[in-house]
Short mmCIF file of C-alpha atoms in Angstrom, two decimals:
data_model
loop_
_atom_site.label_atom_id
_atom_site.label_comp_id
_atom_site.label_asym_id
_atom_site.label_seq_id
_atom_site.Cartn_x
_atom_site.Cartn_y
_atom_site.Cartn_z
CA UNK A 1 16.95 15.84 16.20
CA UNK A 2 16.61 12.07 17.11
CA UNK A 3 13.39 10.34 16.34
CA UNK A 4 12.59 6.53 18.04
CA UNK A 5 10.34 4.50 15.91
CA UNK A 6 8.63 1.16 16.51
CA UNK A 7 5.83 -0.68 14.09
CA UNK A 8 2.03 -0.10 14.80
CA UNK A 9 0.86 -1.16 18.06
CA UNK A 10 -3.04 -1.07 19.20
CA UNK A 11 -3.67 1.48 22.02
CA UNK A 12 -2.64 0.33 25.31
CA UNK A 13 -0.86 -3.05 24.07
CA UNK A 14 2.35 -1.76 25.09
CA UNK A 15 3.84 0.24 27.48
CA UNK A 16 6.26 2.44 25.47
CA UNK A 17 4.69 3.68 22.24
CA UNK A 18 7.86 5.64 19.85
CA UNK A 19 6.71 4.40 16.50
CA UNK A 20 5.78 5.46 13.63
CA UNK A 21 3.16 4.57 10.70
CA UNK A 22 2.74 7.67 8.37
CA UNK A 23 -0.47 8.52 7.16
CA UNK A 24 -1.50 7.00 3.79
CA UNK A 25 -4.36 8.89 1.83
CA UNK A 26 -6.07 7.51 -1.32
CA UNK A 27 -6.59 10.46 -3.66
CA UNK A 28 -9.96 10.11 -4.15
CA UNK A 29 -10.66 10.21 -0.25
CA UNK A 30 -8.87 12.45 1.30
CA UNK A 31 -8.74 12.10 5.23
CA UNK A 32 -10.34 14.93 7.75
CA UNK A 33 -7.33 14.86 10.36
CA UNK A 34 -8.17 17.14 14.08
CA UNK A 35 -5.25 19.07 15.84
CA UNK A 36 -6.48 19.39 19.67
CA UNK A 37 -4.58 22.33 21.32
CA UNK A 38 -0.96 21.53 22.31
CA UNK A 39 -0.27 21.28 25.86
CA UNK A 40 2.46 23.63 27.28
CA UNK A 41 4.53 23.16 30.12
CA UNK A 42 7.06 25.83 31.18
CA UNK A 43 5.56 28.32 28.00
CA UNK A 44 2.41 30.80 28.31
CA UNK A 45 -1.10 29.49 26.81
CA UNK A 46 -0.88 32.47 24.07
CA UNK A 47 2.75 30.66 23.09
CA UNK A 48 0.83 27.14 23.04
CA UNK A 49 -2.17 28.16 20.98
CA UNK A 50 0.15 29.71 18.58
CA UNK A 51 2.15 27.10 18.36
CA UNK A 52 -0.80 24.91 18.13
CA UNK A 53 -2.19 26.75 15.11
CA UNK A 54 1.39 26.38 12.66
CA UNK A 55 0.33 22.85 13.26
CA UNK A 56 -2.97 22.81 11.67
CA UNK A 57 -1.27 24.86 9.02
CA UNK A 58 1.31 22.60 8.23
CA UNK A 59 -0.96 19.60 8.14
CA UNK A 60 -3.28 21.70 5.77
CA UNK A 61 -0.31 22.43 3.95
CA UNK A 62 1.09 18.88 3.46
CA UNK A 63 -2.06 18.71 0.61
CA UNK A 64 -2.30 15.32 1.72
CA UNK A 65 -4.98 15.89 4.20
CA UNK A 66 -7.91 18.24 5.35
CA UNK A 67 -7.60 19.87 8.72
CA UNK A 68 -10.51 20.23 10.92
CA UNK A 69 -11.59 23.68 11.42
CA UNK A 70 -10.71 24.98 15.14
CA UNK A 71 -14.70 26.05 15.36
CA UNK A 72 -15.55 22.21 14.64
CA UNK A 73 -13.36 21.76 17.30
CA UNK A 74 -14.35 23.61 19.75
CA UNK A 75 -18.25 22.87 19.34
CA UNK A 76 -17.84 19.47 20.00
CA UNK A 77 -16.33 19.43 23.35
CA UNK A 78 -18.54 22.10 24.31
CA UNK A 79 -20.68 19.55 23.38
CA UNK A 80 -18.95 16.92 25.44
CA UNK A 81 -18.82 19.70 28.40
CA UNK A 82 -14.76 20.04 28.30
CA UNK A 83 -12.58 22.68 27.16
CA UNK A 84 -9.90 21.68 24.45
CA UNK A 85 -7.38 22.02 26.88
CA UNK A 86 -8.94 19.32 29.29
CA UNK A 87 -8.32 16.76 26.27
CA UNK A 88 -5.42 15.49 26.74
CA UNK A 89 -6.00 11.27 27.21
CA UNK A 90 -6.17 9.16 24.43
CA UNK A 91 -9.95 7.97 25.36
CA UNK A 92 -10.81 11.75 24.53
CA UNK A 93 -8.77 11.82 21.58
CA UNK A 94 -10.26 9.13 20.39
CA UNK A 95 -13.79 10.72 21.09
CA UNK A 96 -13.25 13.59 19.80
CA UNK A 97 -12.09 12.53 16.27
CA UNK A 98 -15.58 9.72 16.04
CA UNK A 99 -17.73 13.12 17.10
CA UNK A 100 -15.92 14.95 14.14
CA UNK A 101 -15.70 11.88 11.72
CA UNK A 102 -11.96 12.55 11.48
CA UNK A 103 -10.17 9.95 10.49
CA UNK A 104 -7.32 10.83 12.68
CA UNK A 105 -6.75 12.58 15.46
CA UNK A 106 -3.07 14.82 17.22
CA UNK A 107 -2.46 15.72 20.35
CA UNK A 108 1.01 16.67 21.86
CA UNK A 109 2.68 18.25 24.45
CA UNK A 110 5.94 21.12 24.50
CA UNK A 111 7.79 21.18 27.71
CA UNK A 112 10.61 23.33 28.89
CA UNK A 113 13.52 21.51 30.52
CA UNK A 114 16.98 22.55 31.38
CA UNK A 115 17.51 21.06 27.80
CA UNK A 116 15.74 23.13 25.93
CA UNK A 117 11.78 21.76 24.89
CA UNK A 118 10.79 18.23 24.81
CA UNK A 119 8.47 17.73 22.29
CA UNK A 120 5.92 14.79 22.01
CA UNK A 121 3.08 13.93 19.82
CA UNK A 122 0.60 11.32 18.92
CA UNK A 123 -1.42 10.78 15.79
CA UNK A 124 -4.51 8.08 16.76
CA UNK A 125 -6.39 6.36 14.00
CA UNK A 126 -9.74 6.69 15.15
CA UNK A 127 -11.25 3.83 12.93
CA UNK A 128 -8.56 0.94 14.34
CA UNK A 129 -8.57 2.77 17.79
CA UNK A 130 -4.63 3.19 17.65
CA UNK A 131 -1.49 4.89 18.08
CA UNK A 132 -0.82 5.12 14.55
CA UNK A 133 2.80 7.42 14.89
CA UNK A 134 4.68 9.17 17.56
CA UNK A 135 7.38 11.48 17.49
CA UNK A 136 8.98 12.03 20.76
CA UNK A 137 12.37 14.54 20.82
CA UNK A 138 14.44 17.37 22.75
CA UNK A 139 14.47 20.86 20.69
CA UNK A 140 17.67 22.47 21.80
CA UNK A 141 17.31 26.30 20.99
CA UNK A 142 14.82 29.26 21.74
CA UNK A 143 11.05 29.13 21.41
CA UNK A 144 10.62 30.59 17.74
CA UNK A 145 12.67 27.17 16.15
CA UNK A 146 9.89 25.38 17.34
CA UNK A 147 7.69 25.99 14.79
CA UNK A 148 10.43 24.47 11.99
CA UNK A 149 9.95 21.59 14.51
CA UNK A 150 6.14 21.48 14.31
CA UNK A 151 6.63 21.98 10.48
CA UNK A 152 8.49 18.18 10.29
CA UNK A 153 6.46 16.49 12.86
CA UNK A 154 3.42 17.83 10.92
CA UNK A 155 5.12 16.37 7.42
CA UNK A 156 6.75 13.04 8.97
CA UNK A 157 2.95 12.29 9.93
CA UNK A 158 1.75 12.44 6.73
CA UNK A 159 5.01 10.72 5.35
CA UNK A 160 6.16 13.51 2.73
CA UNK A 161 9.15 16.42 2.99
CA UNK A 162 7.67 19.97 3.24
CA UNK A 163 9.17 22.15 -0.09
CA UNK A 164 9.62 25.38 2.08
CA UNK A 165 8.65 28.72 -0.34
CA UNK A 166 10.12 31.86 -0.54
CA UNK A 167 13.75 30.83 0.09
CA UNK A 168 15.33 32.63 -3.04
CA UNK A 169 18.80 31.79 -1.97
CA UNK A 170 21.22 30.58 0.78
CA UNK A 171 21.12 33.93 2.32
CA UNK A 172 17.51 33.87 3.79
CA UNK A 173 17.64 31.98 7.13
CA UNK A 174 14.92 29.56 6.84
CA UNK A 175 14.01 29.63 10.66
CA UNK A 176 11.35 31.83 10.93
CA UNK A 177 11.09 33.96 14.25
CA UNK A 178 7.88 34.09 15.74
CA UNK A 179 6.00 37.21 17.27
CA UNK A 180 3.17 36.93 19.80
CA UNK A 181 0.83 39.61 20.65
CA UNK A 182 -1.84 38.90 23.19
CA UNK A 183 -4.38 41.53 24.63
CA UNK A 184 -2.09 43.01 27.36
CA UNK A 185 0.58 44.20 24.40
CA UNK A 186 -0.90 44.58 21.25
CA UNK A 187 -0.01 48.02 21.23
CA UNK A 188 3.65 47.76 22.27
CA UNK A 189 5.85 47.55 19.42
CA UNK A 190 8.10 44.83 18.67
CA UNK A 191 12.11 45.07 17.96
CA UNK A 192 13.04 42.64 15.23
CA UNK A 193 16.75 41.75 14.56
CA UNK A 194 17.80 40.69 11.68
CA UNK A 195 21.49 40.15 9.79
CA UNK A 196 23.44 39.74 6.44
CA UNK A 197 25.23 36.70 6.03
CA UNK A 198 28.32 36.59 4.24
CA UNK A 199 29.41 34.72 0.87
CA UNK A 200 32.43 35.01 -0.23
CA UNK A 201 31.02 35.60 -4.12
CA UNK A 202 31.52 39.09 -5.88
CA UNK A 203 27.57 39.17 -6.39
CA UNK A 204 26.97 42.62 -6.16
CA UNK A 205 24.73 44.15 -3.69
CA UNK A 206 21.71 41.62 -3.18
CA UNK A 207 17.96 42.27 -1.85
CA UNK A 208 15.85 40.08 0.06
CA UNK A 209 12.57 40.58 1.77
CA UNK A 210 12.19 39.89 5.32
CA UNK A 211 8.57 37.71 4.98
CA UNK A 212 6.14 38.59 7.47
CA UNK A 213 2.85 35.93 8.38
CA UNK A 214 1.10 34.13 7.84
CA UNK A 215 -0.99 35.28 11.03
CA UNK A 216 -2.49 32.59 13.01
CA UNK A 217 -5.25 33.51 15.30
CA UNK A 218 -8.57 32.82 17.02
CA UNK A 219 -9.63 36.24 16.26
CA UNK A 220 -11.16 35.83 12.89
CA UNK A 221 -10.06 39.81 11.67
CA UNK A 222 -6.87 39.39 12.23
CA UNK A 223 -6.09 35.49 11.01
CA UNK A 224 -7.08 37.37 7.92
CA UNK A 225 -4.65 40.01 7.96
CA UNK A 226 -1.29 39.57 5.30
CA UNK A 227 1.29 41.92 6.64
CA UNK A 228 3.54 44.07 4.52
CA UNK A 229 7.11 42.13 3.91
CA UNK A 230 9.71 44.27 4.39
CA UNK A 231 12.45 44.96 1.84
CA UNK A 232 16.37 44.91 2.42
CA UNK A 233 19.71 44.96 1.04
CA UNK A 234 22.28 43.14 1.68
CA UNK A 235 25.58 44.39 0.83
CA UNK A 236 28.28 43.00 -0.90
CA UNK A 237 32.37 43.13 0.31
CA UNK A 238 33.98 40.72 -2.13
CA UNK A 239 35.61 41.90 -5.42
CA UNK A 240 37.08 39.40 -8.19
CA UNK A 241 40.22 39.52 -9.29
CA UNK A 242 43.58 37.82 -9.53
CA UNK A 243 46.44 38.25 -7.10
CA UNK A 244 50.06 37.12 -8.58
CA UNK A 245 52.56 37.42 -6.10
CA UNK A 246 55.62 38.26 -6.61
CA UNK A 247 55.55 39.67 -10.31
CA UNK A 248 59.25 40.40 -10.12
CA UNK A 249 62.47 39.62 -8.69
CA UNK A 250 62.50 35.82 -9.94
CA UNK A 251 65.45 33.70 -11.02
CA UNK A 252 66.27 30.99 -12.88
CA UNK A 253 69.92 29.64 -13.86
CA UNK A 254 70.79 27.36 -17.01
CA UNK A 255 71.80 24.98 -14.38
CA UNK A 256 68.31 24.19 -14.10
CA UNK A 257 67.58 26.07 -10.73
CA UNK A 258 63.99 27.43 -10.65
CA UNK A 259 61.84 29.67 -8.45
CA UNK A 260 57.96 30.17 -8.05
CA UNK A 261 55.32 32.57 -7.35
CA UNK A 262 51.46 32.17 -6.38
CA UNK A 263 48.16 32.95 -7.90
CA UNK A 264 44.91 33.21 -5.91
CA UNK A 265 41.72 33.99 -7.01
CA UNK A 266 40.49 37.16 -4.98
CA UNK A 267 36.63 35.75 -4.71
CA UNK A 268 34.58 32.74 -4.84
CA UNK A 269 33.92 31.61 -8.46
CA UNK A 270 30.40 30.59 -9.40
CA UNK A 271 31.96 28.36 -12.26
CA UNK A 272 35.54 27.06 -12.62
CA UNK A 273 37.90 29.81 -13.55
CA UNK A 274 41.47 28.22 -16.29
CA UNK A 275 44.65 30.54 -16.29
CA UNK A 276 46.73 28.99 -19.08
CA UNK A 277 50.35 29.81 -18.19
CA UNK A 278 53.48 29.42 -21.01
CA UNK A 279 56.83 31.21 -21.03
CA UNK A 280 57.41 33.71 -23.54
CA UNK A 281 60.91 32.15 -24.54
CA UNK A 282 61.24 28.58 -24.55
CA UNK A 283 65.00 28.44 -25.17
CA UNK A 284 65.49 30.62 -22.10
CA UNK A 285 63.21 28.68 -19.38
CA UNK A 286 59.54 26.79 -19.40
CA UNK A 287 56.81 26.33 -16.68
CA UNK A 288 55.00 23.77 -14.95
CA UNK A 289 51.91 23.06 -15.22
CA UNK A 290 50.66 24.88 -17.75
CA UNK A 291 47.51 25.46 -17.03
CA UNK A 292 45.73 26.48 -13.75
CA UNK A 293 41.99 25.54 -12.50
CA UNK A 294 40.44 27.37 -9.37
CA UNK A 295 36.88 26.52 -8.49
CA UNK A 296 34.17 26.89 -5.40
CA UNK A 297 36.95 24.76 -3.19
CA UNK A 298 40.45 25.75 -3.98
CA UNK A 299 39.81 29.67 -5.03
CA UNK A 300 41.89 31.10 -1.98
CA UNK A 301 43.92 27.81 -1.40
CA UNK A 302 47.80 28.40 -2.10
#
């Protein structure tokens, strides 16, 4: 994921705006910052309002901001005789956040290209009048990603790293998929697919939950509905132990000839693992070295 940035310019005084100036918040005034809907290009409007709503979640979630309620939202340019939609210029943008007394403003676009999506977004400072940050990027990979996308943009505004929850260990993949029911399928089930992923640690057999929501929606009931996570187990193929081979058949000769044999550990070790080795009768023949350490990186290495 590449990002382009430039210092602060004021809007219009230049003709290529990749830049960005994070948002800085004083605690004791914490800044009212307006999503407009995302404009999609190439995706369905029930795909773009979703995607539109992570958004406003992830800016809530940042803690560094307050996000302005979708209702305010949409009251306003009712007010102003637009749909959300229609604002897409920065002259609206910039209207839009005074009429809310935001102190910032996003708007941004996902497009489908042979690429994958190009993403672009703009974060206005409605007091100075400017493009305060941009991000501008190509998302190679299906539409559910995107919202791990959204998630960064969303934190990179505000100038902070999002501390994902619910990751209990490598194993969970920490894209999440995304599933979109609109009022022509809301009563056609959805397949979900998921699968283990292998260690090579004898861990036993592990359980994870497969974390449903949160739901974002415009329809109140359900945007207040916490699905059921669903429980799995995720079983384990690896076994510790030691593999010596040969154990027989060796040779030595008091005229100092020699022969060897390997050791392997059988499964990843969570810690380093020492096999001391001597000879049981020095005046017949000794061994080097003397003592063996497998960890994480040589366990299976001969």
């Amino acid at each position: 994921m590449k990002y382009l940035r430039k210092s602060e310019c004021l809007l219009f005084a230049c003709s290529v705006i990749v830049f960005s100036s994070p948002v800085k918040v004083d605690a004791q005034d914490q800044h009212r910052i307006a999503v407009l809907d995302i404009q999609g290009q190439g995706i369905s409007r029930p795909e773009a309002e979703t995607l539109t709503n992570y958004m406003r979640i992830e800016v809530a979630a940042t803690g560094a901001v307050a996000s302005v309620k979708q209702s305010e939202i949409s009251a306003v340019l009712s007010d102003m005789g637009m749909e959300e939609a229609g604002c897409t210029s920065p002259d609206c943008a910039l209207e839009v956040g005074r009429l809310l007394a935001a102190s910032h403003v996003i708007i941004g676009s996902v497009m489908k290209s042979e690429q994958g999506y190009d993403l672009d977004f703009q974060l206005f400072n409605i007091e100075t009048r400017s493009v305060q940050s941009v991000v501008a990027h190509t998302y190679r990979g299906d539409l559910d990603g995107l919202i791990m996308s959204l998630e960064k943009i969303a934190w990179d505004f505000m100038d902070l790293s999002p501390a994902p929850e619910g990751l209990q260990d490598e194993k969970q993949a920490p894209d999440p998929v995304l599933v979109t029911f609109t009022s022509g399928d809301w009563n056609i089930p959805k397949t979900i697919t998921f699968y283990g992923v292998n260690d090579d640690i004898d861990d036993g057999d592990q359980t994870y939950a497969i974390i449903a929501g949160p739901v974002v929606s415009d329809d109140t009931i359900y945007a207040n509905i916490e699905p059921t996570d669903v429980a799995v187990t995720n079983t384990n193929d690896d076994v510790a132990g030691i593999t010596v081979d040969p154990i027989g058949g060796l040779q030595t000769s008091e005229a100092g000839g020699g022969d060897t044999f390997t050791v392997v550990l059988t499964s990843e070790p969570t810690a380093n693992v020492s096999i001391a080795l001597s000879s049981s009768d020095t005046t017949e023949g000794t061994v080097s070295p003397s003592l063996l350490v497998f960890n994480a990186g040589n366990w299976n290495i001969l």
